[in-house]
PDB file of N, CA, C and O in Angstrom, chain B, residues numbered from 101:
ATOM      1  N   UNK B 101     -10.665 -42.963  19.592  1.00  0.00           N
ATOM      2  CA  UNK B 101     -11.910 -42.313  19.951  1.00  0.00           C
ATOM      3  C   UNK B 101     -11.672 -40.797  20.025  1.00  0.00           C
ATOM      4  O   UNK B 101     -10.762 -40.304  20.690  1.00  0.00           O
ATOM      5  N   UNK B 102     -12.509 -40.128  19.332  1.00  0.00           N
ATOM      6  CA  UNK B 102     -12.339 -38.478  19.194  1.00  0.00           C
ATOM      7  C   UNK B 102     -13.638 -37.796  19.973  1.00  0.00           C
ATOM      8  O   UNK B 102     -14.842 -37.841  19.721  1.00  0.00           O
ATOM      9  N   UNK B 103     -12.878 -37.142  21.030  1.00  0.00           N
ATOM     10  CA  UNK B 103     -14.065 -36.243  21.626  1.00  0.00           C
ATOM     11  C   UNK B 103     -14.456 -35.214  21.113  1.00  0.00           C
ATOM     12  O   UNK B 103     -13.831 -34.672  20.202  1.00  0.00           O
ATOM     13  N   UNK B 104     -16.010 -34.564  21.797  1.00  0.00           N
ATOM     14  CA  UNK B 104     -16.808 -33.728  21.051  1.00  0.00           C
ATOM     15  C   UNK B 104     -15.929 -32.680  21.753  1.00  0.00           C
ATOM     16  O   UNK B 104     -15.120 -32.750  22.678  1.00  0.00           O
ATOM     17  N   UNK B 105     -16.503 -31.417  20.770  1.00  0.00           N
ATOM     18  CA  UNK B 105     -15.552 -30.315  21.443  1.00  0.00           C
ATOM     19  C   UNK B 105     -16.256 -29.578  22.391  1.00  0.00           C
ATOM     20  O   UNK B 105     -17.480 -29.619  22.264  1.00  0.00           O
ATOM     21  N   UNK B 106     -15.823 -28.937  23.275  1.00  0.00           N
ATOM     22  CA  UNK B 106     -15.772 -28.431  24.618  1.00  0.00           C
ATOM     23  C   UNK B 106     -16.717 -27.108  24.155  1.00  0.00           C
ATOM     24  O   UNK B 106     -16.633 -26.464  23.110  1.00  0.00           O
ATOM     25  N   UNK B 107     -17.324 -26.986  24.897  1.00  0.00           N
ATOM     26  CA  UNK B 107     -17.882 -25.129  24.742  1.00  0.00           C
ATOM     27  C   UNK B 107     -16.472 -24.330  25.571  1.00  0.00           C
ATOM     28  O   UNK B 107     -15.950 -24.693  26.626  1.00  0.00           O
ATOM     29  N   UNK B 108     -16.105 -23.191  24.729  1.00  0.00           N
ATOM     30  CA  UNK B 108     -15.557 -22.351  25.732  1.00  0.00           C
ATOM     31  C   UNK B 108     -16.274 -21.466  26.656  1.00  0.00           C
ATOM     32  O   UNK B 108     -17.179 -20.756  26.218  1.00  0.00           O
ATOM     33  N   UNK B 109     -16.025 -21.450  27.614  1.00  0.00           N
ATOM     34  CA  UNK B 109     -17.100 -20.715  28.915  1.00  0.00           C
ATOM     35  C   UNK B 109     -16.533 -19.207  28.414  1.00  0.00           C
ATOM     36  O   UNK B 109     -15.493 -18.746  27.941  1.00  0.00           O
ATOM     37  N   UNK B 110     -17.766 -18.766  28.784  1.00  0.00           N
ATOM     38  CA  UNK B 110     -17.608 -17.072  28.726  1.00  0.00           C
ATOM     39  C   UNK B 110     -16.479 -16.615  29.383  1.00  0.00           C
ATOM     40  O   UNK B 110     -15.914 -17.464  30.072  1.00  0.00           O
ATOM     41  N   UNK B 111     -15.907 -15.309  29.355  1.00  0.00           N
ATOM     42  CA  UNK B 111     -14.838 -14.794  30.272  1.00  0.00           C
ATOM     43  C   UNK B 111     -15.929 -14.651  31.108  1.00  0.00           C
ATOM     44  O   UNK B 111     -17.140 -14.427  31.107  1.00  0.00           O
ATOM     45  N   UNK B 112     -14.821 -14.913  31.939  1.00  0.00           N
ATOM     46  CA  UNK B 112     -15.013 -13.783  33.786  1.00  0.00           C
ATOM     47  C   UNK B 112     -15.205 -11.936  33.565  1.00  0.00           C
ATOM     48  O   UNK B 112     -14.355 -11.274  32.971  1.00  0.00           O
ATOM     49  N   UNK B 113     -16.297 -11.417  34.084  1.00  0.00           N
ATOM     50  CA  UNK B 113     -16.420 -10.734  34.233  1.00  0.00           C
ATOM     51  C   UNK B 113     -15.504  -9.831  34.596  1.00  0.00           C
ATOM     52  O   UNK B 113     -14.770 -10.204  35.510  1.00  0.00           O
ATOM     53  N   UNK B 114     -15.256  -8.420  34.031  1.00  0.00           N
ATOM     54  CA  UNK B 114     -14.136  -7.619  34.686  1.00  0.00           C
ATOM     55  C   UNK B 114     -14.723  -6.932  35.969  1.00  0.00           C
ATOM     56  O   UNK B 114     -15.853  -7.104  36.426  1.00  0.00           O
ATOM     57  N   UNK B 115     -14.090  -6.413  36.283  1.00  0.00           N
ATOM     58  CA  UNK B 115     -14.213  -5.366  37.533  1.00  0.00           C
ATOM     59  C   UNK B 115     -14.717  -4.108  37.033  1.00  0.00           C
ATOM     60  O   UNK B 115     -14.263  -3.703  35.962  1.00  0.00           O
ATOM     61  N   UNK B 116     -15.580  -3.434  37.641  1.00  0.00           N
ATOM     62  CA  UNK B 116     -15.960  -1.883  36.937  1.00  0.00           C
ATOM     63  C   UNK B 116     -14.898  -0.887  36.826  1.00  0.00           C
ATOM     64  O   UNK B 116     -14.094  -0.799  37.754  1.00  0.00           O
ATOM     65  N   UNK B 117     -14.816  -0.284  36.019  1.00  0.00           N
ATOM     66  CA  UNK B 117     -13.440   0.717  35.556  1.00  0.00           C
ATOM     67  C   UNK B 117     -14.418   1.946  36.451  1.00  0.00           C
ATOM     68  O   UNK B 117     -14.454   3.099  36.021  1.00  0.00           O
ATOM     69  N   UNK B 118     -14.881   1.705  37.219  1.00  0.00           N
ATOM     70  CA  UNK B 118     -15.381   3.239  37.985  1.00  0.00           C
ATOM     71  C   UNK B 118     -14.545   3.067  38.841  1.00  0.00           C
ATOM     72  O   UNK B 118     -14.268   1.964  39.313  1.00  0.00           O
ATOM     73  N   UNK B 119     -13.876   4.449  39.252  1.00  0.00           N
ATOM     74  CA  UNK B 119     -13.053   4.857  40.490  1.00  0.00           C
ATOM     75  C   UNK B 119     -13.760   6.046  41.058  1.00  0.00           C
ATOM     76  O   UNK B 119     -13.115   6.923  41.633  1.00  0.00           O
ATOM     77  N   UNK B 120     -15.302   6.124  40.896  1.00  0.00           N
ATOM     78  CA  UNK B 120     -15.788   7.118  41.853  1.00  0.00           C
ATOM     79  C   UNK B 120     -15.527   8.537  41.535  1.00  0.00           C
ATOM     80  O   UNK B 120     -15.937   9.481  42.209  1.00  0.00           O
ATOM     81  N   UNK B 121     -14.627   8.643  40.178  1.00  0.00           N
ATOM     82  CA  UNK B 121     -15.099  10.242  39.705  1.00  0.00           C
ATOM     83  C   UNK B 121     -15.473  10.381  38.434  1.00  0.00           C
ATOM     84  O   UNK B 121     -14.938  10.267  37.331  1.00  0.00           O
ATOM     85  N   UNK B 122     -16.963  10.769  39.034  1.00  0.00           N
ATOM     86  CA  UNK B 122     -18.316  10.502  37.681  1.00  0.00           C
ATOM     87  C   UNK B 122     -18.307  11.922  37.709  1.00  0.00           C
ATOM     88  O   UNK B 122     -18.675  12.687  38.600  1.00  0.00           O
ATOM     89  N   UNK B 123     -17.795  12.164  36.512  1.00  0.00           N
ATOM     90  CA  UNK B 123     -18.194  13.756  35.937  1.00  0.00           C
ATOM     91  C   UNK B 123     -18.097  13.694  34.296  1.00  0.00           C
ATOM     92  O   UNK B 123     -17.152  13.099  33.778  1.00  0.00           O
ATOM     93  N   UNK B 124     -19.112  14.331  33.498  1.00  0.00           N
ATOM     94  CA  UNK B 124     -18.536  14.039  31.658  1.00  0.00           C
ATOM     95  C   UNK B 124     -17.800  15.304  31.737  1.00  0.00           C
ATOM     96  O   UNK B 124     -18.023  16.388  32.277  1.00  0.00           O
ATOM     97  N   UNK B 125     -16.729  14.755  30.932  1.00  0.00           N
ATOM     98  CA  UNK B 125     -16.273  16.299  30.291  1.00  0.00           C
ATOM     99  C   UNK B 125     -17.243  16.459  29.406  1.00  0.00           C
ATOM    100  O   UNK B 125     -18.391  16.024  29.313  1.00  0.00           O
ATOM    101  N   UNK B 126     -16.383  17.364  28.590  1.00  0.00           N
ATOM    102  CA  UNK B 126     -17.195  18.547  27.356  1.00  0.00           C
ATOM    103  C   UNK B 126     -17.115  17.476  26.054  1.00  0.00           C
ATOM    104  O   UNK B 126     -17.678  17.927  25.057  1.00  0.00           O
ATOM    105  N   UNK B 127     -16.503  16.111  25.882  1.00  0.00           N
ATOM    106  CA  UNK B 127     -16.687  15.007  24.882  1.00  0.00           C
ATOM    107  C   UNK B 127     -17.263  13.799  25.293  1.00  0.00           C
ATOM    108  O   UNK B 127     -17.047  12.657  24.886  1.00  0.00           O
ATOM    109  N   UNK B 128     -18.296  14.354  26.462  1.00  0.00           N
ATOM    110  CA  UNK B 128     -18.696  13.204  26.816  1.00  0.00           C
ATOM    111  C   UNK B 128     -18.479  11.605  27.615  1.00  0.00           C
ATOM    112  O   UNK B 128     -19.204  10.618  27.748  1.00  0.00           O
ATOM    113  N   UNK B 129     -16.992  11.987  28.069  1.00  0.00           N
ATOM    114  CA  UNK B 129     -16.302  10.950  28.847  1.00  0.00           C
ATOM    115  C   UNK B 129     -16.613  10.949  30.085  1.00  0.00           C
ATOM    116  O   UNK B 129     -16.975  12.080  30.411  1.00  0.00           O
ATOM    117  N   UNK B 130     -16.637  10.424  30.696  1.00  0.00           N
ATOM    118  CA  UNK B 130     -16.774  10.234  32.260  1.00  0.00           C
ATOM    119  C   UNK B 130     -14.919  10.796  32.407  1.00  0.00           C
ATOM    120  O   UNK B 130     -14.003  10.404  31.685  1.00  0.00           O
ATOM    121  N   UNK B 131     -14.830  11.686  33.436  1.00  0.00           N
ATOM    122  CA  UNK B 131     -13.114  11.880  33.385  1.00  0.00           C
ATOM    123  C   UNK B 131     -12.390  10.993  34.435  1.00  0.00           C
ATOM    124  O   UNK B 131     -11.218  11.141  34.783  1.00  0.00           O
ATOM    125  N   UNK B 132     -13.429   9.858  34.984  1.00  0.00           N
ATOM    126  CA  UNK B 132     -13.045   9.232  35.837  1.00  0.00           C
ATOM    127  C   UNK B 132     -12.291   7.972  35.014  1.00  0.00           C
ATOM    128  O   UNK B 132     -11.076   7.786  35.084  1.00  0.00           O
ATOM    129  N   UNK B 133     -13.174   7.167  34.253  1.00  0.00           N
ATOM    130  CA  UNK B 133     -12.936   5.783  33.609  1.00  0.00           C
ATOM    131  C   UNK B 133     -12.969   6.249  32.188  1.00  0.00           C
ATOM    132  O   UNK B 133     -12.521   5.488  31.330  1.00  0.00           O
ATOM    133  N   UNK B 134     -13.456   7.433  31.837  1.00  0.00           N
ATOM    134  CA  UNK B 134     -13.386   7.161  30.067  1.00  0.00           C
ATOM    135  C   UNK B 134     -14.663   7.238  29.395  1.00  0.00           C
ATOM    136  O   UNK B 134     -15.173   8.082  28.659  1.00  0.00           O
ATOM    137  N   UNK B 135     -15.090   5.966  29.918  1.00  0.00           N
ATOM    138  CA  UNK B 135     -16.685   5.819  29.968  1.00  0.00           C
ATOM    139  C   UNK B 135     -17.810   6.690  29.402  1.00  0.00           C
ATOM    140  O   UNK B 135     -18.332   7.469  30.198  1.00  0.00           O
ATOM    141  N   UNK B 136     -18.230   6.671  28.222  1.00  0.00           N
ATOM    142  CA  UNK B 136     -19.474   7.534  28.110  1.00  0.00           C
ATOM    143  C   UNK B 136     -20.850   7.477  28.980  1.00  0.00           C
ATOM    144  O   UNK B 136     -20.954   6.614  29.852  1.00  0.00           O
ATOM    145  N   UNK B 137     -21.689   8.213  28.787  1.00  0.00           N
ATOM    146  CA  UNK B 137     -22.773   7.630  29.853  1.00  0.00           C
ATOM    147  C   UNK B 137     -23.604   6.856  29.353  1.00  0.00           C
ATOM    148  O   UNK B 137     -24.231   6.096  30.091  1.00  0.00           O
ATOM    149  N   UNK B 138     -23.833   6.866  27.794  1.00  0.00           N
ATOM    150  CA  UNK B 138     -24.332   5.150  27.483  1.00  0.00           C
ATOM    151  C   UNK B 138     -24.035   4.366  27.779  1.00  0.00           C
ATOM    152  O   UNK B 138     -24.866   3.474  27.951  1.00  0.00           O
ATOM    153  N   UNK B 139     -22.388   4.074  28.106  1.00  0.00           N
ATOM    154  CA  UNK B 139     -21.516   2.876  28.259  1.00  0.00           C
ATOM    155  C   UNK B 139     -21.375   2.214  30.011  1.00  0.00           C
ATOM    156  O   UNK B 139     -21.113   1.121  30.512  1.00  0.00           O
ATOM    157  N   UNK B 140     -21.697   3.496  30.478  1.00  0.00           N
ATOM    158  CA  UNK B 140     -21.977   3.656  32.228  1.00  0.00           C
ATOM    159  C   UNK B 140     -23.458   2.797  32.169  1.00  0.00           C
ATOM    160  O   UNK B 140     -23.762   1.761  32.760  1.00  0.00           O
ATOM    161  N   UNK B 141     -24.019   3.385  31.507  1.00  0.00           N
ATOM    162  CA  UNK B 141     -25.471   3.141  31.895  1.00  0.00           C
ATOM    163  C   UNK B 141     -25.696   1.232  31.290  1.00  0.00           C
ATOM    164  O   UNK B 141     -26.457   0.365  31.719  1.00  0.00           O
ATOM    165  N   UNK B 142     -25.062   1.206  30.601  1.00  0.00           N
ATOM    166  CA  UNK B 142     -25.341  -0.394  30.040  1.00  0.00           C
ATOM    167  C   UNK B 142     -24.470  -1.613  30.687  1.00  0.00           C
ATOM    168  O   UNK B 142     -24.702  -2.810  30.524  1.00  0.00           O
ATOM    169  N   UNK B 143     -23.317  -0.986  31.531  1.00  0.00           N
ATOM    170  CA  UNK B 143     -22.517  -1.553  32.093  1.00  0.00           C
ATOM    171  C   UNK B 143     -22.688  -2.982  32.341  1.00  0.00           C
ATOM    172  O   UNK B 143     -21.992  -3.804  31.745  1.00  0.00           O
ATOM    173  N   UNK B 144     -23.851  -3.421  33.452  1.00  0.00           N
ATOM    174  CA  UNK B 144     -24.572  -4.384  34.087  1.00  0.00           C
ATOM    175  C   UNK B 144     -24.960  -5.171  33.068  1.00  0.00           C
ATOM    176  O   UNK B 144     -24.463  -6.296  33.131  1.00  0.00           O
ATOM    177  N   UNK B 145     -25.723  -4.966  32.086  1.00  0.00           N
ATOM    178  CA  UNK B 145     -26.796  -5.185  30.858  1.00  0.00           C
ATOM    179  C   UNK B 145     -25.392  -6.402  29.896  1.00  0.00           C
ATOM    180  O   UNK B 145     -25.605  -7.533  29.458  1.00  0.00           O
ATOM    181  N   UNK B 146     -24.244  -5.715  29.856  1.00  0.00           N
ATOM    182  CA  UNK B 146     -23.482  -6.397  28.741  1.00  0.00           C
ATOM    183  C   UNK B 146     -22.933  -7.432  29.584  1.00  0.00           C
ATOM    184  O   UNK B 146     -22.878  -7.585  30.804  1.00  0.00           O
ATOM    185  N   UNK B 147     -22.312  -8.491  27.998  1.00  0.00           N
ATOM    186  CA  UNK B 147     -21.837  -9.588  28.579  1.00  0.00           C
ATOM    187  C   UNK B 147     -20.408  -9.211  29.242  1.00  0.00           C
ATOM    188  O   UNK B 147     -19.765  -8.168  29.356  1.00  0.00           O
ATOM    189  N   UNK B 148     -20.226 -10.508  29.609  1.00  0.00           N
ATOM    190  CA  UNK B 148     -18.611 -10.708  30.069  1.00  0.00           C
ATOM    191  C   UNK B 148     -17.600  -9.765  28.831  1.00  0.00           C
ATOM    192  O   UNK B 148     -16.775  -8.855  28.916  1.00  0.00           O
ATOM    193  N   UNK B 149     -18.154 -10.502  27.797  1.00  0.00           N
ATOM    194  CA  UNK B 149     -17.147 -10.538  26.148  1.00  0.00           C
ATOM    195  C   UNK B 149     -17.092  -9.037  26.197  1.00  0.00           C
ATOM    196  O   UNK B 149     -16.114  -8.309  26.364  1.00  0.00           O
ATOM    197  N   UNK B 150     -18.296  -8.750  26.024  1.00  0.00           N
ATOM    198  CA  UNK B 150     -18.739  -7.106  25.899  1.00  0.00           C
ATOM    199  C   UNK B 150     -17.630  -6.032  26.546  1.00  0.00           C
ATOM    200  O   UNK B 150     -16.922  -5.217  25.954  1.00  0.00           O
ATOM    201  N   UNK B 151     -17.760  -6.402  28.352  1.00  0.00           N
ATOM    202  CA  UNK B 151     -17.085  -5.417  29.043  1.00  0.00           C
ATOM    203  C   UNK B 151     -15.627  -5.391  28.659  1.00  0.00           C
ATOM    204  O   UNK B 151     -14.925  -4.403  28.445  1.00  0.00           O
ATOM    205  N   UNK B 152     -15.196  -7.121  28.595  1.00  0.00           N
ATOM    206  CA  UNK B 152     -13.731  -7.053  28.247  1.00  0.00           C
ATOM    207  C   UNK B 152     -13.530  -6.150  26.803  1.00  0.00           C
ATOM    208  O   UNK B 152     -12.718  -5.247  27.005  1.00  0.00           O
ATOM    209  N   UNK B 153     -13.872  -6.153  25.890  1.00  0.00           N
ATOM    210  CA  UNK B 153     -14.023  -5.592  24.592  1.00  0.00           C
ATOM    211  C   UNK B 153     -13.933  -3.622  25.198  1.00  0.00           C
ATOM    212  O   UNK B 153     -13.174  -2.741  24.796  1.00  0.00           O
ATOM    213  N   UNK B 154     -15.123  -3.550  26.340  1.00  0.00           N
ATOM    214  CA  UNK B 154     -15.048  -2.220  26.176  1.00  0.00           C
ATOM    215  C   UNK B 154     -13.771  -1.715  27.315  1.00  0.00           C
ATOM    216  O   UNK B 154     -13.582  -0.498  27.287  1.00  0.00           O
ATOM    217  N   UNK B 155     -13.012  -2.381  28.158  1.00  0.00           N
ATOM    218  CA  UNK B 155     -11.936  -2.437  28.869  1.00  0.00           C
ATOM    219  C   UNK B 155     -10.758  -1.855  28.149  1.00  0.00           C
ATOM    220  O   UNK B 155      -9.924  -1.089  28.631  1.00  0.00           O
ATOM    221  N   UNK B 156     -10.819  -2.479  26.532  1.00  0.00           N
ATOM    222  CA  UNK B 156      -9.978  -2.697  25.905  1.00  0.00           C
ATOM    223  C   UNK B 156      -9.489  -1.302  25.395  1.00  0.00           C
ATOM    224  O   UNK B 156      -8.518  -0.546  25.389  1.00  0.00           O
ATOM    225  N   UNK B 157     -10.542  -1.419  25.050  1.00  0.00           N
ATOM    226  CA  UNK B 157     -11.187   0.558  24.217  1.00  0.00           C
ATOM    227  C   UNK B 157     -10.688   1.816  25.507  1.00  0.00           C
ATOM    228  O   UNK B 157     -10.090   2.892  25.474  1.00  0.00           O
ATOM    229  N   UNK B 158     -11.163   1.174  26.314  1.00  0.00           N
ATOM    230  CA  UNK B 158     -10.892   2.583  27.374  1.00  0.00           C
ATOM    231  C   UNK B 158      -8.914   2.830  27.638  1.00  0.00           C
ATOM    232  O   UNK B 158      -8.271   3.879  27.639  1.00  0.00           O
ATOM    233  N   UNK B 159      -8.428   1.340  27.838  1.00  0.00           N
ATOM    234  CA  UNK B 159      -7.216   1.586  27.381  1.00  0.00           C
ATOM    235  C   UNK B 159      -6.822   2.673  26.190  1.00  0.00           C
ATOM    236  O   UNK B 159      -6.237   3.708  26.509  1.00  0.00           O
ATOM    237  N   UNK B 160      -7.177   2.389  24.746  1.00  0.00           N
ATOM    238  CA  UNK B 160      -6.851   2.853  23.777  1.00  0.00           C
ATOM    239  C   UNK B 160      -7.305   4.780  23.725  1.00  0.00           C
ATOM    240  O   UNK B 160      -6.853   5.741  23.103  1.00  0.00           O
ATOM    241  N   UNK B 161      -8.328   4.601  24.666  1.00  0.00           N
ATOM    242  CA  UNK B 161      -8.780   6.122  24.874  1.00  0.00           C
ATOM    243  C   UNK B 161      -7.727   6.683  25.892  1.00  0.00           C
ATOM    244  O   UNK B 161      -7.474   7.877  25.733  1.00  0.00           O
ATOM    245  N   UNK B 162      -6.977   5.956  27.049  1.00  0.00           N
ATOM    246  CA  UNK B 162      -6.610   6.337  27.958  1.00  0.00           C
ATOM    247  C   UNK B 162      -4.991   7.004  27.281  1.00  0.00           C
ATOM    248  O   UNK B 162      -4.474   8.084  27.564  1.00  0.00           O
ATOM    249  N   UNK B 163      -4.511   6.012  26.395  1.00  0.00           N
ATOM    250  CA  UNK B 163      -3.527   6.405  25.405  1.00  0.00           C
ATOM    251  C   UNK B 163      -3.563   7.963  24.690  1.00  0.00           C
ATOM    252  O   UNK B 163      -2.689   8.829  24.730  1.00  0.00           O
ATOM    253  N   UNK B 164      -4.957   7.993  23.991  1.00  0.00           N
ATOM    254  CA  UNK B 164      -5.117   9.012  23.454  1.00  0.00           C
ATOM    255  C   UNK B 164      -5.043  10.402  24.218  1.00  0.00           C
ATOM    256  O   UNK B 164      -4.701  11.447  23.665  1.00  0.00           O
ATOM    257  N   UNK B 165      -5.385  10.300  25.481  1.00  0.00           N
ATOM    258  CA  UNK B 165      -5.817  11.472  26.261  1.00  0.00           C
ATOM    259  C   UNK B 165      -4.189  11.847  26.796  1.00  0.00           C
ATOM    260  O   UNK B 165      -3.937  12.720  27.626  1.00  0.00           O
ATOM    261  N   UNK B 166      -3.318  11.101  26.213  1.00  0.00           N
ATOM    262  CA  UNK B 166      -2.068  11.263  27.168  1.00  0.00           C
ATOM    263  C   UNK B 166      -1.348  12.311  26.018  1.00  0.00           C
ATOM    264  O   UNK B 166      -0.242  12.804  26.239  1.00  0.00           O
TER     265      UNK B 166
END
């Protein structure tokens, strides 16, 4: 007997990459999290998949800025 397949459940939500210093620089980053202010502003709005995806990115920005 072969079972049907499983849905995978969404990820778990991340934690907000805000640490409370909301300022853009001069490229538009938040210099706190990275964060643009589209990306601030939609935060809530996106999925689980979404935030992890944009988690990912802010890493790769956090690299760059070094």
């Amino acid at each position: 007997m072969t079972q049907a397949p499983t849905r995978m459940a969404p990820p778990e939500r991340p934690p907000s990459p805000c640490i409370n210093v909301c300022s853009l620089d001069e490229k538009g980053y938040c210099i706190g999290c990275l964060r643009t202010g589209a990306e601030i502003g939609r935060w809530l709005a996106m999925s689980g998949e979404e935030q992890w995806r944009l988690i990912a990115e802010l890493e790769e920005r956090r690299k760059l800025k070094r």
